[in-house]
Tab-separated table of C-alpha atoms in Angstrom:
chain	number	residue	atom	x	y	z
A	12	MET	CA	0.000	0.000	0.000
A	13	ARG	CA	0.985	3.634	-0.407
A	14	PHE	CA	1.557	5.565	2.776
A	15	ASP	CA	0.433	9.158	3.057
A	16	LEU	CA	2.710	11.345	5.200
A	17	VAL	CA	-0.369	13.084	6.610
A	18	ASP	CA	-1.686	9.690	7.735
A	19	LEU	CA	1.602	8.819	9.405
A	20	GLN	CA	1.821	12.213	11.096
A	21	LEU	CA	-1.738	11.793	12.319
A	22	PHE	CA	-1.098	8.292	13.625
A	23	VAL	CA	1.957	9.427	15.622
A	24	ALA	CA	-0.114	12.273	17.078
A	25	VAL	CA	-2.891	9.870	18.046
A	26	ALA	CA	-0.396	7.423	19.554
A	27	ASP	CA	1.329	10.138	21.582
A	28	SER	CA	-1.899	11.665	22.875
A	29	GLY	CA	-3.843	8.417	23.340
A	30	SER	CA	-6.843	10.022	21.665
A	31	ILE	CA	-8.087	10.381	18.102
A	32	THR	CA	-9.682	13.702	19.066
A	33	HIS	CA	-6.454	15.142	20.462
A	34	GLY	CA	-4.433	13.591	17.639
A	35	ALA	CA	-6.691	15.238	15.079
A	36	THR	CA	-6.181	18.602	16.777
A	37	ARG	CA	-2.392	18.188	16.740
A	38	ALA	CA	-2.459	17.196	13.066
A	39	HIS	CA	-4.834	20.082	12.222
A	40	LEU	CA	-7.550	17.769	10.910
A	41	ALA	CA	-11.269	17.513	11.549
A	42	LEU	CA	-12.231	14.646	13.861
A	43	ALA	CA	-14.301	12.899	11.181
A	44	SER	CA	-11.436	13.107	8.696
A	45	ALA	CA	-8.936	11.842	11.255
A	46	SER	CA	-11.140	8.895	12.204
A	47	ALA	CA	-11.603	8.002	8.535
A	48	ARG	CA	-7.855	8.149	7.925
A	49	ILE	CA	-7.138	5.795	10.853
A	50	LYS	CA	-9.760	3.344	9.565
A	51	GLY	CA	-8.235	3.638	6.094
A	52	LEU	CA	-4.817	2.738	7.475
A	53	GLU	CA	-6.256	-0.304	9.234
A	54	ALA	CA	-8.104	-1.400	6.099
A	55	GLY	CA	-5.041	-0.964	3.911
A	56	LEU	CA	-2.786	-2.868	6.284
A	57	GLY	CA	-5.352	-5.510	7.133
A	58	VAL	CA	-4.753	-5.201	10.892
A	59	SER	CA	-6.219	-3.320	13.824
A	60	LEU	CA	-3.947	-0.499	14.938
A	61	VAL	CA	-5.893	0.898	17.905
A	62	ARG	CA	-8.371	-0.344	20.469
A	63	ARG	CA	-11.072	2.225	21.046
A	64	ARG	CA	-11.847	2.769	24.725
A	65	ARG	CA	-14.337	4.977	26.541
A	66	ARG	CA	-11.561	7.455	27.172
A	67	GLY	CA	-9.323	7.508	24.137
A	68	VAL	CA	-7.499	4.676	22.395
A	69	GLU	CA	-4.634	2.302	23.082
A	70	LEU	CA	-2.303	0.832	20.483
A	71	THR	CA	-2.291	-2.799	19.454
A	72	ALA	CA	1.052	-4.541	18.878
A	73	ALA	CA	0.724	-3.675	15.187
A	74	GLY	CA	-0.048	-0.083	16.121
A	75	GLU	CA	3.078	0.163	18.271
A	76	SER	CA	5.155	-1.150	15.377
A	77	LEU	CA	3.608	1.363	12.964
A	78	ARG	CA	4.169	4.189	15.472
A	79	ASP	CA	7.887	3.379	15.730
A	80	HIS	CA	8.337	3.172	11.970
A	81	ALA	CA	6.265	6.296	11.409
A	82	ARG	CA	8.422	8.268	13.849
A	83	LEU	CA	11.544	7.257	11.951
A	84	ILE	CA	9.965	8.247	8.645
A	85	MET	CA	8.813	11.622	9.964
A	86	GLN	CA	12.245	12.222	11.493
A	87	ASN	CA	13.911	11.450	8.164
A	88	VAL	CA	11.495	13.777	6.388
A	89	ALA	CA	12.305	16.543	8.862
A	90	MET	CA	16.024	15.928	8.387
A	91	MET	CA	15.578	16.036	4.615
A	92	GLN	CA	13.718	19.331	4.869
A	93	GLY	CA	16.395	20.757	7.154
A	94	ASP	CA	19.232	19.637	4.889
A	95	LEU	CA	17.562	21.024	1.782
A	96	ALA	CA	16.757	24.295	3.514
A	97	ALA	CA	20.403	24.521	4.579
A	98	PHE	CA	21.502	24.653	0.938
A	99	ALA	CA	19.905	28.093	0.671
A	100	SER	CA	22.083	29.389	3.526
A	101	GLY	CA	25.280	27.866	2.174
A	102	VAL	CA	25.478	24.956	4.614
A	103	LYS	CA	25.197	21.644	2.765
A	104	ALA	CA	24.656	19.132	5.566
A	105	SER	CA	24.115	18.780	9.312
A	106	VAL	CA	24.678	16.108	11.966
A	107	HIS	CA	22.596	15.744	15.131
A	108	LEU	CA	24.765	14.593	18.050
A	109	LEU	CA	23.580	13.949	21.610
A	110	ALA	CA	26.136	14.072	24.426
A	111	ASN	CA	26.158	13.690	28.187
A	112	THR	CA	27.360	16.525	30.424
A	113	SER	CA	30.990	15.404	30.657
A	114	GLY	CA	31.248	14.891	26.941
A	115	LEU	CA	29.770	18.259	26.122
A	116	SER	CA	31.934	20.215	28.547
A	117	GLU	CA	35.224	18.308	28.730
A	118	HIS	CA	35.773	15.774	25.955
A	119	LEU	CA	34.117	16.956	22.750
A	120	PRO	CA	34.618	20.721	22.236
A	121	ARG	CA	38.181	20.525	20.861
A	122	ALA	CA	37.426	17.501	18.650
A	123	LEU	CA	34.241	19.050	17.258
A	124	ALA	CA	35.943	22.380	16.626
A	125	ALA	CA	38.619	20.627	14.582
A	126	PHE	CA	35.974	18.733	12.623
A	127	LEU	CA	34.089	21.929	11.796
A	128	ARG	CA	37.296	23.611	10.623
A	129	GLU	CA	38.067	20.667	8.351
A	130	ASN	CA	34.474	20.376	7.053
A	131	PRO	CA	33.099	23.872	6.331
A	132	ASP	CA	30.068	22.446	4.506
A	133	ILE	CA	28.826	20.475	7.547
A	134	SER	CA	27.091	21.945	10.583
A	135	LEU	CA	26.559	20.267	13.964
A	136	ASP	CA	23.494	20.258	16.190
A	137	VAL	CA	24.815	19.159	19.604
A	138	GLU	CA	22.374	18.603	22.467
A	139	GLU	CA	22.982	17.598	26.088
A	140	ARG	CA	21.129	14.528	27.365
A	141	GLU	CA	21.458	11.878	30.069
A	142	SER	CA	23.053	8.697	28.676
A	143	THR	CA	19.853	6.658	29.017
A	144	ASP	CA	17.900	9.374	27.177
A	145	ILE	CA	20.502	9.352	24.413
A	146	VAL	CA	19.861	5.640	23.862
A	147	GLY	CA	16.114	6.203	23.562
A	148	ALA	CA	16.507	9.125	21.176
A	149	ILE	CA	18.856	7.261	18.844
A	150	ALA	CA	16.683	4.141	18.924
A	151	GLY	CA	13.707	6.292	17.950
A	152	GLY	CA	15.588	8.022	15.131
A	153	ALA	CA	15.684	11.437	16.809
A	154	ALA	CA	19.493	11.748	16.492
A	155	ASP	CA	22.334	10.393	14.375
A	156	LEU	CA	25.004	9.796	16.992
A	157	GLY	CA	25.471	9.718	20.737
A	158	PHE	CA	28.312	10.344	23.176
A	159	ALA	CA	27.336	8.367	26.259
A	160	ALA	CA	28.444	6.192	29.155
A	161	GLU	CA	28.749	2.652	27.842
A	162	HIS	CA	26.851	1.068	30.735
A	163	ALA	CA	23.630	2.682	29.463
A	164	LEU	CA	23.819	1.116	25.989
A	165	PRO	CA	21.896	-1.989	24.892
A	166	GLU	CA	23.942	-4.794	23.342
A	167	HIS	CA	22.733	-4.185	19.779
A	168	PHE	CA	24.032	-0.612	19.693
A	169	GLU	CA	27.304	-0.155	17.814
A	170	ARG	CA	29.963	1.814	19.659
A	171	PHE	CA	33.646	2.574	19.990
A	172	SER	CA	35.554	3.855	23.007
A	173	PHE	CA	36.370	7.557	23.185
A	174	GLY	CA	37.832	7.784	26.675
A	175	GLU	CA	37.341	7.305	30.388
A	176	ASP	CA	35.235	9.602	32.558
A	177	ARG	CA	36.140	9.169	36.218
A	178	LEU	CA	34.191	11.361	38.597
A	179	MET	CA	36.138	12.833	41.500
A	180	LEU	CA	35.278	14.588	44.733
A	181	VAL	CA	36.756	18.076	45.015
A	182	ALA	CA	37.108	19.717	48.425
A	183	PRO	CA	38.854	22.821	49.827
A	184	LYS	CA	42.629	22.424	50.081
A	185	ARG	CA	42.607	23.052	53.810
A	186	GLY	CA	39.844	21.010	55.385
A	187	GLU	CA	38.950	17.622	56.791
A	188	PHE	CA	39.639	15.887	53.454
A	189	SER	CA	43.166	17.260	53.171
A	190	GLY	CA	45.671	14.441	52.682
A	191	ARG	CA	43.067	11.839	51.678
A	192	ARG	CA	43.227	10.192	48.240
A	193	GLN	CA	39.995	8.143	48.071
A	194	ILE	CA	36.529	8.110	49.584
A	195	ASP	CA	33.229	6.193	49.498
A	196	PHE	CA	30.403	8.454	48.415
A	197	VAL	CA	28.191	7.322	51.278
A	198	ASP	CA	30.650	9.000	53.667
A	199	VAL	CA	30.011	12.543	52.363
A	200	GLY	CA	26.258	12.751	52.903
A	201	ASN	CA	26.447	15.176	55.830
A	202	HIS	CA	28.444	17.803	53.935
A	203	ASP	CA	27.340	20.856	51.979
A	204	PHE	CA	27.590	20.430	48.219
A	205	VAL	CA	28.098	22.664	45.220
A	206	GLY	CA	26.488	21.154	42.140
A	207	LEU	CA	25.363	21.549	38.585
A	208	THR	CA	21.922	22.877	37.733
A	209	ASN	CA	19.203	20.251	37.989
A	210	ALA	CA	18.638	20.164	34.234
A	211	THR	CA	22.077	18.759	33.426
A	212	ALA	CA	22.569	15.068	32.716
A	213	LEU	CA	25.437	14.675	35.189
A	214	ALA	CA	23.427	16.264	38.015
A	215	MET	CA	20.684	13.685	37.441
A	216	HIS	CA	23.248	10.864	37.348
A	217	ILE	CA	24.773	11.911	40.683
A	218	ALA	CA	21.375	12.490	42.315
A	219	LYS	CA	20.124	9.063	41.205
A	220	HIS	CA	23.024	7.224	42.810
A	221	ALA	CA	22.917	9.403	45.921
A	222	THR	CA	19.269	8.430	46.377
A	223	ARG	CA	20.104	4.761	45.866
A	224	LEU	CA	22.751	5.011	48.601
A	225	GLY	CA	20.436	6.912	50.930
A	226	VAL	CA	22.630	10.019	50.708
A	227	ARG	CA	20.728	13.266	50.936
A	228	LEU	CA	22.559	15.996	49.052
A	229	HIS	CA	22.436	19.400	50.735
A	230	VAL	CA	23.257	21.607	47.760
A	231	ARG	CA	24.184	25.153	48.748
A	232	ALA	CA	24.670	26.428	45.211
A	233	ARG	CA	23.993	25.243	41.669
A	234	LEU	CA	26.015	26.523	38.729
A	235	ARG	CA	26.274	25.711	35.055
A	236	ASP	CA	29.991	24.950	34.574
A	237	PHE	CA	32.714	23.044	36.390
A	238	ASP	CA	35.139	25.957	36.711
A	239	ALA	CA	32.557	28.016	38.605
A	240	ILE	CA	31.729	25.024	40.815
A	241	CYS	CA	35.399	24.491	41.670
A	242	ARG	CA	35.845	28.180	42.502
A	243	MET	CA	32.952	27.881	44.980
A	244	VAL	CA	34.554	24.782	46.513
A	245	ALA	CA	37.927	26.522	46.801
A	246	ALA	CA	36.178	29.368	48.618
A	247	GLY	CA	34.840	26.925	51.224
A	248	VAL	CA	31.170	26.826	50.210
A	249	GLY	CA	31.062	23.033	50.026
A	250	ILE	CA	32.355	19.956	48.209
A	251	ALA	CA	31.500	18.804	44.679
A	252	VAL	CA	31.589	15.902	42.244
A	253	VAL	CA	33.119	16.754	38.870
A	254	PRO	CA	34.832	14.849	36.029
A	255	GLU	CA	38.519	14.140	36.617
A	256	ALA	CA	39.627	16.248	33.632
A	257	ALA	CA	37.852	19.309	35.038
A	258	ALA	CA	39.048	18.612	38.596
A	259	ARG	CA	42.706	18.349	37.612
A	260	ARG	CA	42.528	21.407	35.370
A	261	CYS	CA	40.985	23.536	38.124
A	262	ALA	CA	43.394	22.216	40.759
A	263	GLN	CA	46.261	23.782	38.802
A	264	SER	CA	45.000	27.268	39.641
A	265	MET	CA	42.778	26.750	42.698
A	266	PRO	CA	43.440	25.456	46.258
A	267	LEU	CA	41.622	22.110	45.925
A	268	THR	CA	41.929	18.584	47.280
A	269	LEU	CA	41.019	15.822	44.812
A	270	LEU	CA	39.674	12.464	46.000
A	271	ALA	CA	38.877	9.425	43.873
A	272	ILE	CA	35.354	8.111	44.504
A	273	ARG	CA	35.549	4.349	45.059
A	274	ASP	CA	31.938	3.671	43.971
A	275	SER	CA	31.690	1.844	40.633
A	276	TRP	CA	29.186	4.352	39.206
A	277	ALA	CA	31.868	7.056	39.392
A	278	ASN	CA	33.989	5.319	36.736
A	279	ARG	CA	32.438	5.441	33.304
A	280	ARG	CA	33.692	4.385	29.884
A	281	LEU	CA	32.609	6.955	27.336
A	282	VAL	CA	31.710	5.815	23.835
A	283	ILE	CA	30.479	7.129	20.502
A	284	CYS	CA	27.370	5.145	19.610
A	285	ALA	CA	24.747	4.659	16.897
A	286	ARG	CA	22.235	2.064	15.858
A	287	SER	CA	24.463	1.286	12.868
A	288	PHE	CA	27.502	3.249	11.736
A	289	LYS	CA	27.161	1.899	8.186
A	290	SER	CA	23.597	3.197	7.815
A	291	LEU	CA	24.425	6.758	8.925
A	292	PRO	CA	24.167	9.657	6.443
A	293	LYS	CA	27.515	10.574	4.880
A	294	PRO	CA	28.060	13.714	7.018
A	295	ALA	CA	27.589	11.643	10.185
A	296	LYS	CA	30.011	9.024	8.825
A	297	PHE	CA	32.592	11.769	8.286
A	298	LEU	CA	32.169	12.819	11.927
A	299	VAL	CA	32.518	9.201	13.102
A	300	GLU	CA	35.762	8.829	11.158
A	301	HIS	CA	37.100	12.041	12.702
A	302	LEU	CA	36.153	10.989	16.251
A	303	ARG	CA	37.755	7.560	15.791
A	304	LYS	CA	41.036	9.277	14.924
A	305	VAL	CA	41.045	11.577	17.955
A	306	ALA	CA	39.689	9.047	20.492
A	307	ARG	CA	42.108	8.273	23.305
């Protein structure tokens, strides 16, 4: 059968809202037209896609499969439109990359800057996400590539190692942690913290494991970058958890004590990942080749 993009857009809207009425509104269609289009899809495919309930609809197994495929198709259409529109502004291609907090702030900037210098016809759309969210977005076709902690990836994802991301505790140079080299995170629960803003992926990662350990974080200040956090720590506001690269860089100019966190969640292998490197668009393949070369 021939698929109409309007039908697919409508079906995704219905699936997301759980209602034909709300889906029709999102797709800017009349309810009667939307209902007829859903029935037409079911007739053409020969399967039921939704179960109609008193309050909305729920997807059948076939409906869930169609929803996933339709999302990929609509994403590819949007990417096609974006790439074609970019020709008018002189940019010939773009790559959508998702990265966790450490990757975005510490590991990727220099590598991506070099790539952009070497490839003036390619633009990058880089977005910060938690590693588990990156997996979901790539699986759903919402991004080309991911920079994530390997532990969050499913087995079928392709990946290659980019580096290690060890989280460290930073404390004032002169304080109770002076002279110590390692610590268990559960032992710092009664201290004031300086942290990242709640929206960042790393802040959510730390908070999740603190909750699991029963550690209640008393955050005195939240800032958006590691240098500012370390300056607060050096001034005696509290302690903080930051990536090792940022901790060691800041310790060169600030009075800080660095402690390795013994918990396993504080040691992460960072990888570049995709559903399939071979199936990526050419611009994304170029970026993959560049990142392979600069990976440590």
